[in-house]
mmCIF file of C-alpha atoms in Angstrom:
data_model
loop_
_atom_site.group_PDB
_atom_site.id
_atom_site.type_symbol
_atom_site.label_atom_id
_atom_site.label_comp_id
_atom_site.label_asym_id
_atom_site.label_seq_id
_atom_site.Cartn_x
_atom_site.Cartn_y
_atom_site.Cartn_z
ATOM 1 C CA UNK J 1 -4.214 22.380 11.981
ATOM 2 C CA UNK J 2 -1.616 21.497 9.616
ATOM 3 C CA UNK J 3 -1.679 22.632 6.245
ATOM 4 C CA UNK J 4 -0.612 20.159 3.244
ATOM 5 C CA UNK J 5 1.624 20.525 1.026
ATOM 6 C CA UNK J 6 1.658 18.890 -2.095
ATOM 7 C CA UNK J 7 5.489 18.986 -4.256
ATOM 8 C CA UNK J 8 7.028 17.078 -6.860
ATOM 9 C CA UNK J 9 10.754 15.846 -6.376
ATOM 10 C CA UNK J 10 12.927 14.441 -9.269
ATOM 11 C CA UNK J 11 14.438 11.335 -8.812
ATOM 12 C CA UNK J 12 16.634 9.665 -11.728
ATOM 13 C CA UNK J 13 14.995 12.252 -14.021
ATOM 14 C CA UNK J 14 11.350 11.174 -12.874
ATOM 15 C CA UNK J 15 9.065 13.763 -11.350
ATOM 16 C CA UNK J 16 7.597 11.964 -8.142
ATOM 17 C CA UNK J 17 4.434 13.754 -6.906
ATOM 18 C CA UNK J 18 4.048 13.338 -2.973
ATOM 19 C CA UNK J 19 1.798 15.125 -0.005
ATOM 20 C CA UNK J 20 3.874 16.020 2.968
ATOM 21 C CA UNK J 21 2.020 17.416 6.384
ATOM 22 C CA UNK J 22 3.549 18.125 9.964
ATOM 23 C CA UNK J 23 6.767 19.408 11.460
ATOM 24 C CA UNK J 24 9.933 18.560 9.617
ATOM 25 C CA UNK J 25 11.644 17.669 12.940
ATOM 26 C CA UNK J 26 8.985 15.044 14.137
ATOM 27 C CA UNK J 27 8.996 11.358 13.525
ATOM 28 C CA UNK J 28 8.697 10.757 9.721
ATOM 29 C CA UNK J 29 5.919 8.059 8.556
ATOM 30 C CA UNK J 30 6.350 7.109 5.210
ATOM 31 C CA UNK J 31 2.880 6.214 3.561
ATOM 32 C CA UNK J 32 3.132 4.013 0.614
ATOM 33 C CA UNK J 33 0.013 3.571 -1.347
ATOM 34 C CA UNK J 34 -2.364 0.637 -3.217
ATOM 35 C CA UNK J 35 -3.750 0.370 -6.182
ATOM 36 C CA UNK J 36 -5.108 1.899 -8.218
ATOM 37 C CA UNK J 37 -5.400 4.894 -5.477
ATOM 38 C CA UNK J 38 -2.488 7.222 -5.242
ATOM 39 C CA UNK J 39 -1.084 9.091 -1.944
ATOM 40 C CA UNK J 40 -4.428 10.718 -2.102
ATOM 41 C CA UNK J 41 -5.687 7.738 -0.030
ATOM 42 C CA UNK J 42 -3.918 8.919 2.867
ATOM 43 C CA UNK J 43 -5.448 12.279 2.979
ATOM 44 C CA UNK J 44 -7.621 11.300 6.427
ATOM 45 C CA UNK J 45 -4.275 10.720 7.787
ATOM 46 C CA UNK J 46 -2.647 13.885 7.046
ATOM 47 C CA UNK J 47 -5.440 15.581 8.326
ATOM 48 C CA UNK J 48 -5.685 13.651 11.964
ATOM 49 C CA UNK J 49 -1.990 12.712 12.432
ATOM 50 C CA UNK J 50 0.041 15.905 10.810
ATOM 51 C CA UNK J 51 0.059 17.615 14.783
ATOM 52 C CA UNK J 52 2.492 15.224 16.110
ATOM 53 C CA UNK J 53 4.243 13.058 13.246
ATOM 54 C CA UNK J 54 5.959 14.133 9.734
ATOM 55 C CA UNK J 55 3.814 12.377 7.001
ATOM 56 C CA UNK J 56 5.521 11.963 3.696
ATOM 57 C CA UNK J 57 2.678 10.161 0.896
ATOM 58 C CA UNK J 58 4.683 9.533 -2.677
ATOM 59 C CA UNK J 59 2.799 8.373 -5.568
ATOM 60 C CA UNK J 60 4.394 5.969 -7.494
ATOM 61 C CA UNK J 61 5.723 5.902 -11.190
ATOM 62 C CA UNK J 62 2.643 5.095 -12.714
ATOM 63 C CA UNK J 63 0.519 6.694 -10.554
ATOM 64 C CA UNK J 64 -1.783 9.842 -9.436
ATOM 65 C CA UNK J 65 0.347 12.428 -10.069
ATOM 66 C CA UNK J 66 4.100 10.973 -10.667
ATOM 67 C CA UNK J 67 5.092 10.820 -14.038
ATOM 68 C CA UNK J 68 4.121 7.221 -16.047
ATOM 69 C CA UNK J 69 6.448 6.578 -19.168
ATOM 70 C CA UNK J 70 5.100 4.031 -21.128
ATOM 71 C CA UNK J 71 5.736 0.369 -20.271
ATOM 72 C CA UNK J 72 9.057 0.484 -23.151
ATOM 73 C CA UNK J 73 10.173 3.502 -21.310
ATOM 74 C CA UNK J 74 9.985 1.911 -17.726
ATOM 75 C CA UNK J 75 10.181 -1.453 -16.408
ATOM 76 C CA UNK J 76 6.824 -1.457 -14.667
ATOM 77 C CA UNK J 77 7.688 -4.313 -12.068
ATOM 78 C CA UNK J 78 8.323 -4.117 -8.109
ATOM 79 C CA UNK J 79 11.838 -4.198 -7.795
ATOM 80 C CA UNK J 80 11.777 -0.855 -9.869
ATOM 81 C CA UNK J 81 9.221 1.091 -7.937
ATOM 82 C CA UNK J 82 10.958 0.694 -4.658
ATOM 83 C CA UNK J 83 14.352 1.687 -6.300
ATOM 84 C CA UNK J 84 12.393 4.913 -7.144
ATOM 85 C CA UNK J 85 10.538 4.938 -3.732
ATOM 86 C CA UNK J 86 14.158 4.590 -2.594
ATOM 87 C CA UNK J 87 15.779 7.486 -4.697
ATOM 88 C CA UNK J 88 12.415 9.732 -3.293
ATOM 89 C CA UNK J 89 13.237 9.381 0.411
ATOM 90 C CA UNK J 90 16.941 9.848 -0.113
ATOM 91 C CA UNK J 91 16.066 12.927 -2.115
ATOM 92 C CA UNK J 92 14.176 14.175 1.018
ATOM 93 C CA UNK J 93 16.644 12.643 3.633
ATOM 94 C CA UNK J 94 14.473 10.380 5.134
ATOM 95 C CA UNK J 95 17.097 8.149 6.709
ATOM 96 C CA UNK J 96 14.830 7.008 9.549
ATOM 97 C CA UNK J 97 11.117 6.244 9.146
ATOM 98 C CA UNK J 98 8.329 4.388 10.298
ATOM 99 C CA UNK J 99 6.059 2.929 7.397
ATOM 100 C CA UNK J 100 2.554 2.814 6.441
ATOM 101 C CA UNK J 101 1.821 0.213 3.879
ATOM 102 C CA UNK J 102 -1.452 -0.839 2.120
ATOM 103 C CA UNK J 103 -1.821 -3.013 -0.601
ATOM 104 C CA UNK J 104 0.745 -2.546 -3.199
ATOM 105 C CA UNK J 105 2.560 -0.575 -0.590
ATOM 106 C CA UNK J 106 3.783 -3.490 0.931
ATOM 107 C CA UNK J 107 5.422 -4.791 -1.738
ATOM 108 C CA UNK J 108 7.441 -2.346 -2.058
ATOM 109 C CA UNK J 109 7.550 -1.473 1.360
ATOM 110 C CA UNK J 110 8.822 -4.806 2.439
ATOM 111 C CA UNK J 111 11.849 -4.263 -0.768
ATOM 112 C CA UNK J 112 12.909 -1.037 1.323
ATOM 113 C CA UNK J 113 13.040 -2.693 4.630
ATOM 114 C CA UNK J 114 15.164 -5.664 3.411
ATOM 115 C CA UNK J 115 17.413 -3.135 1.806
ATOM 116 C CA UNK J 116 17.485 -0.574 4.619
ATOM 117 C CA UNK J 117 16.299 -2.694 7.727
ATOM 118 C CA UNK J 118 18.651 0.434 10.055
ATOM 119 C CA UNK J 119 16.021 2.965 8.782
ATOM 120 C CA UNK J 120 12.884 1.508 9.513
ATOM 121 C CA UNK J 121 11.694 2.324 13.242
ATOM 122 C CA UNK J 122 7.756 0.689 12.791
ATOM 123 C CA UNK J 123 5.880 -0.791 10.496
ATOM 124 C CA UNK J 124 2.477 -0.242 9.955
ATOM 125 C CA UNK J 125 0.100 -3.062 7.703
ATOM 126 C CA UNK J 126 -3.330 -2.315 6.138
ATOM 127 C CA UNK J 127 -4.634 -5.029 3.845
ATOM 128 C CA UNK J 128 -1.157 -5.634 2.486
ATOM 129 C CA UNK J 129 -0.641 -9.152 2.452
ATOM 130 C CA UNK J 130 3.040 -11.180 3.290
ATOM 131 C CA UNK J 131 1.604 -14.634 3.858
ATOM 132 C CA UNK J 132 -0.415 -16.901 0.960
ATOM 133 C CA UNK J 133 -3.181 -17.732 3.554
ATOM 134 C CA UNK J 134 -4.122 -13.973 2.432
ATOM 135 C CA UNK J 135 -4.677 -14.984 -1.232
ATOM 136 C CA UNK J 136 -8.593 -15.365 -1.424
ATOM 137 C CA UNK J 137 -10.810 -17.734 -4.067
ATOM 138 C CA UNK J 138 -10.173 -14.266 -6.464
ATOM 139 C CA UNK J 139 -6.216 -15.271 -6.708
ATOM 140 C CA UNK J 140 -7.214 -18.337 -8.822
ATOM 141 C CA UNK J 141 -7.493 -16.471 -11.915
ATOM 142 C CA UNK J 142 -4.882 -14.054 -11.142
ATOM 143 C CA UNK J 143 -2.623 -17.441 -11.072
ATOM 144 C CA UNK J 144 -3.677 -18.385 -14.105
ATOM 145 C CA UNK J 145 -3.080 -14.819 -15.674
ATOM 146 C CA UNK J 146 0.725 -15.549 -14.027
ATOM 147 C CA UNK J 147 0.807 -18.569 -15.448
ATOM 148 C CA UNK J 148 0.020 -18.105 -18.903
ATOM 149 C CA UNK J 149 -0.125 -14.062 -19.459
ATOM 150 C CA UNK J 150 -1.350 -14.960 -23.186
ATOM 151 C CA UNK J 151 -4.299 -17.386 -22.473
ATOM 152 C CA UNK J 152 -5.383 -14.909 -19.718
ATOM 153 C CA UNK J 153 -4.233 -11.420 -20.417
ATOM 154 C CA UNK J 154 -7.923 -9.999 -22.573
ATOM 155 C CA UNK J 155 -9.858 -11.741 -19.817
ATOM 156 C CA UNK J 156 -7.318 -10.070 -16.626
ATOM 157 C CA UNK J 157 -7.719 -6.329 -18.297
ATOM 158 C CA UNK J 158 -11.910 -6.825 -18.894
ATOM 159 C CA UNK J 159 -11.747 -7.355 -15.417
ATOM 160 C CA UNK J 160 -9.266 -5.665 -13.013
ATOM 161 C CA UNK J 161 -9.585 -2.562 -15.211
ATOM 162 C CA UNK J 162 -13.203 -2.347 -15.215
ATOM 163 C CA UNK J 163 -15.281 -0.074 -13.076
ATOM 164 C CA UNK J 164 -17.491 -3.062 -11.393
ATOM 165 C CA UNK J 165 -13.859 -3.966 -10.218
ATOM 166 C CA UNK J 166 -13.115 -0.664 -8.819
ATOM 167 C CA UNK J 167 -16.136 -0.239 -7.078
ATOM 168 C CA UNK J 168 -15.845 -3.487 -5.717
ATOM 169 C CA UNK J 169 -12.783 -3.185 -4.404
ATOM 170 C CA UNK J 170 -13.713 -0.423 -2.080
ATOM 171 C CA UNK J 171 -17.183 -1.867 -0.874
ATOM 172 C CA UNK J 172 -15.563 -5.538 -0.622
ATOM 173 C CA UNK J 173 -18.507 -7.022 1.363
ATOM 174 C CA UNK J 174 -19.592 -4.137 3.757
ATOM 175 C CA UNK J 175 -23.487 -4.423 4.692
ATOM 176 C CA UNK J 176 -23.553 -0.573 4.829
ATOM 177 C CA UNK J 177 -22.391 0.905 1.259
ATOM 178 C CA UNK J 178 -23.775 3.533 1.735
ATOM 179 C CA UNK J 179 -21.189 4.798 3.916
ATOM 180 C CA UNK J 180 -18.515 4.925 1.259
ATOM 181 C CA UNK J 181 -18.193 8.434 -1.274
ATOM 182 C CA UNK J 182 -18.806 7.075 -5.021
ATOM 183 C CA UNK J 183 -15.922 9.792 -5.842
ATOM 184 C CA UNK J 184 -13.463 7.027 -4.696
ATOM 185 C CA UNK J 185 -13.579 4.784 -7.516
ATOM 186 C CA UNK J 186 -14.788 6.898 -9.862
ATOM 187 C CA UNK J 187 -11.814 9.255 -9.464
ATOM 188 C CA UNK J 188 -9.487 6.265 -9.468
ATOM 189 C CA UNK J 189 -11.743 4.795 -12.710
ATOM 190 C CA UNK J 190 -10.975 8.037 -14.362
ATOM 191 C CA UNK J 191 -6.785 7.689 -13.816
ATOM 192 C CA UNK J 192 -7.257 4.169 -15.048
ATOM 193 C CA UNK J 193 -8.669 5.116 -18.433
ATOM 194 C CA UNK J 194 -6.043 7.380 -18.685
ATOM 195 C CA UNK J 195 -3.981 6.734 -21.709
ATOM 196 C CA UNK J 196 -1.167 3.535 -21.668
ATOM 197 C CA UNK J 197 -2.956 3.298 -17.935
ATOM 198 C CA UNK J 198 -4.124 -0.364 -19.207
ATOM 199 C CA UNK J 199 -0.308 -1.378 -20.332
ATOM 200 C CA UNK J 200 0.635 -0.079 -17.346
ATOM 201 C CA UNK J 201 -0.867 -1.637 -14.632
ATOM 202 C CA UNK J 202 -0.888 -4.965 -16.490
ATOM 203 C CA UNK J 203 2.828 -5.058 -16.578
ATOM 204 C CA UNK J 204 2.402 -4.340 -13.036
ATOM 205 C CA UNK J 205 -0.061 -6.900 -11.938
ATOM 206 C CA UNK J 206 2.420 -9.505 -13.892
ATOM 207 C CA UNK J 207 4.854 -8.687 -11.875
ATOM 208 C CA UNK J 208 3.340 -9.031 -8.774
ATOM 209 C CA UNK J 209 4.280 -12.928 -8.842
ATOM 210 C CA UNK J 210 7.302 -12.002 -7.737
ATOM 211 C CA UNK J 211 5.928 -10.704 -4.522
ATOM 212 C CA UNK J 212 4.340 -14.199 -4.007
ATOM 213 C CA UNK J 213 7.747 -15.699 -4.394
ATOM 214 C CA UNK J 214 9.072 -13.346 -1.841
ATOM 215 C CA UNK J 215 7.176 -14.046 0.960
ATOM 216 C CA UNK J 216 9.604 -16.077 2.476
ATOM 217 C CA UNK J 217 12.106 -13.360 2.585
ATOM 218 C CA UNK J 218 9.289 -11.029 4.046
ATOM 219 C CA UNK J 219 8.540 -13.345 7.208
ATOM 220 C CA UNK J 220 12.317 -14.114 7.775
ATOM 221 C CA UNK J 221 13.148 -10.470 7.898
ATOM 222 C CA UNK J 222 10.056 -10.113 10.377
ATOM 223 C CA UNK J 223 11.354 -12.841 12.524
ATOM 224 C CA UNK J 224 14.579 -11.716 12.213
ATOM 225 C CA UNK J 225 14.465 -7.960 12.931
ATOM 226 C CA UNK J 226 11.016 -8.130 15.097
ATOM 227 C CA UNK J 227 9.678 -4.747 14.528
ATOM 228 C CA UNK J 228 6.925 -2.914 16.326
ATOM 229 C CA UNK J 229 4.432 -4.254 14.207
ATOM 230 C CA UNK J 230 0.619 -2.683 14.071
ATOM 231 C CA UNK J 231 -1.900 -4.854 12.006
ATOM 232 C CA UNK J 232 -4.609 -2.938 10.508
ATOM 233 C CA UNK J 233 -7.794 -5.088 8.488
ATOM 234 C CA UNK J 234 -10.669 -4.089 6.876
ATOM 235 C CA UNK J 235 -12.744 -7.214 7.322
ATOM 236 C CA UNK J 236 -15.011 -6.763 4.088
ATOM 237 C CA UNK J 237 -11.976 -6.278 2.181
ATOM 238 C CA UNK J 238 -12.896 -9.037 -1.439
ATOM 239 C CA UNK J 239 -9.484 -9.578 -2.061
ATOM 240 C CA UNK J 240 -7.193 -10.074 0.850
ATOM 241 C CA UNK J 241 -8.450 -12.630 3.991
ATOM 242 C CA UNK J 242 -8.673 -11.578 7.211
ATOM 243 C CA UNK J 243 -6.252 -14.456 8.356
ATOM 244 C CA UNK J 244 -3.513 -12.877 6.688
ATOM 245 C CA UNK J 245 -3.499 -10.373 9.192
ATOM 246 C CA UNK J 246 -3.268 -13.153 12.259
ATOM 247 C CA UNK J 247 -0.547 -14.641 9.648
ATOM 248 C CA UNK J 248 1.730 -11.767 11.260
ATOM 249 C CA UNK J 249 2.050 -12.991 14.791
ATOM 250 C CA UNK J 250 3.817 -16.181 13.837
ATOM 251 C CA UNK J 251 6.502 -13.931 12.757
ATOM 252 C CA UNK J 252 6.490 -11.117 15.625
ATOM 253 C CA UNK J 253 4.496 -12.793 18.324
ATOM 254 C CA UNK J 254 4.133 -9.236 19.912
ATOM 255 C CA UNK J 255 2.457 -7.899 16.513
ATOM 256 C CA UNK J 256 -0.755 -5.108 17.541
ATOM 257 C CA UNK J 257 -3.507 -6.435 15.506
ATOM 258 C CA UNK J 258 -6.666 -5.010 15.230
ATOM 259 C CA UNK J 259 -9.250 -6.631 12.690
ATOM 260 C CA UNK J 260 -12.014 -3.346 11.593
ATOM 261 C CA UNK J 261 -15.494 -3.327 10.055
ATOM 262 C CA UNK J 262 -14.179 -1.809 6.643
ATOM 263 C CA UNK J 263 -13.022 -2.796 3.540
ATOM 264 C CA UNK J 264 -10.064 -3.031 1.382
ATOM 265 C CA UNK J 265 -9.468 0.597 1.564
ATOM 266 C CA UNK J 266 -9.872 0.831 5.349
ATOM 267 C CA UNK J 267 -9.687 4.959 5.555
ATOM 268 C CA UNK J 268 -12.418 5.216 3.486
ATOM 269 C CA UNK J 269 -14.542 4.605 6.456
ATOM 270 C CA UNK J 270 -12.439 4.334 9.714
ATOM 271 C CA UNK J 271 -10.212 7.484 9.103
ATOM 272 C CA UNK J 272 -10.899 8.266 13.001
ATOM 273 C CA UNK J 273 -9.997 4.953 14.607
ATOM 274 C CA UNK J 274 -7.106 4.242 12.527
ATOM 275 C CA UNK J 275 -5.535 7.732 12.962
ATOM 276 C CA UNK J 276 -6.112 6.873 16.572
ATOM 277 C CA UNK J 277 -4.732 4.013 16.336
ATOM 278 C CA UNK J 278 -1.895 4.417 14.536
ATOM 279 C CA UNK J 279 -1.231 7.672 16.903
ATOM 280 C CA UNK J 280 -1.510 5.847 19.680
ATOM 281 C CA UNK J 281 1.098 3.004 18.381
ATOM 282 C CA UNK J 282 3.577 5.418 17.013
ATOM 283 C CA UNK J 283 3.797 7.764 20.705
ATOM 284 C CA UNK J 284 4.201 4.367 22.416
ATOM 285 C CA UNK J 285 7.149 3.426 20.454
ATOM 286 C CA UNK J 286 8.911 7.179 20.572
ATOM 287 C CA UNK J 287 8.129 7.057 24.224
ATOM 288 C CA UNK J 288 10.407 3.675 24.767
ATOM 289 C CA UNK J 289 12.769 5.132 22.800
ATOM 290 C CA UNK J 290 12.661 3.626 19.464
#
């Protein structure tokens, strides 16, 4: 059993909270997180993977544990967090990784890879979307919100804030709630009534038209570079379709896809299979050579 460690780093003066399990010298996987969770998500992992594999879980600015200047402090949009993601993983010399990315993890996941396309070895997808055939009947007011931020901004925060919202988002449509732990969105309800949390994660969600209009760039790099590629989809997940995970094999045909009776937050309920396999994905990979 590995222990976990949990550090702070500074990075352009920020402190960056992350969880770090396994032996330095292994294969790194870097776990980026979705919102409004924190690297605390990926604590299943740790637990299962840590024998084998290096995994490094940042929070982002914002976030859990990291530091979160207000909104005229920071610039709380995309582009940012990955410079900062960026900044982490040269702080820890992580020059080669494999990544894990869920939800708003692969926005700023995919910003690293385009950047640093020689460090990434794998990529790993849960629920993070690349293609608009992902975007679900939800994304109609979130458009709107984009659209117009001052016709739609009171009604956005009633809602994405809320704790309905943040319940839902973990339950999604799963006939069996009563296999998920209540601490997971009350704990992540509490760090969103934090203070400035509201102007934060507004600014955010603004900004996440940008990913939208990135998409393009996303699937060329795919079809360009052709990664090992494991899909990963919780099929109750409210939010992101379950044919955005398919969406992936028109860019790498070879894509592992595996579609799982969970929700948006897949390790809250299929911490065992994933680990597996993710484990089992990974070893392949380091066995060819990759």
């Amino acid at each position: 059993m590995h222990p976990v460690a949990y550090r702070t780093v500074s990075v352009g003066g920020l402190s960056v909270f992350y969880r770090e399990a396994g032996p330095r010298n292994a294969p790194t996987l870097l776990l980026l997180h979705g919102f409004p969770s924190s690297s605390r998500m990926y604590e299943p992992l740790l637990a299962r993977m840590a024998a084998s594999h290096r995994l490094v879980a940042p929070d982002f600015i914002g976030f859990g544990h990291s530091d979160a200047p207000a909104p005229g402090a920071f610039a709380y949009t995309f582009d940012h967090l990955a410079e900062v993601v960026d900044g982490f993983a040269a702080a820890l010399g992580l020059d080669r990784y494999s990544l894990y990315l869920q939800d708003y993890g692969g926005p700023v996941g995919f910003r690293l890879a385009l950047a640093h396309p020689e460090r990434v070895a794998a990529l790993i997808v849960q629920n993070a979307v690349a293609h608009e055939e992902g975007l679900g009947p939800l994304w109609d007011a979130r458009r709107a919100f984009w659209a117009d931020r001052a016709a739609h901004e009171a009604a956005l925060r009633e809602n994405f804030l809320s704790l309905a919202a943040t319940r839902q988002r973990h339950l999604g449509h799963d006939p069996d709630p009563g296999a998920y732990d209540p601490d997971l969105w009350t704990d992540e309800f509490a760090f969103l009534s934090r203070p400035g949390q509201d102007d934060i994660q507004t600014d955010l969600f603004y900004d996440y038209r940008t990913n939208v209009a990135r998409y393009p760039d996303w699937q060329a790099w795919l079809r360009r570079q052709r990664p090992p590629l494991l899909v990963l989809w919780g099929r109750y997940d409210p939010s992101f379709q379950t044919a955005a995970a398919e969406a992936y094999r028109r860019d790498v045909p070879d894509a592992e896809i595996h579609i799982l009776d969970a929700g948006h937050f897949a390790l809250d309920t299929r911490a065992d299979a994933i680990a597996r396999l993710a484990g089992d994905f990974l070893d392949r990979r380091a066995a060819r050579g990759g």
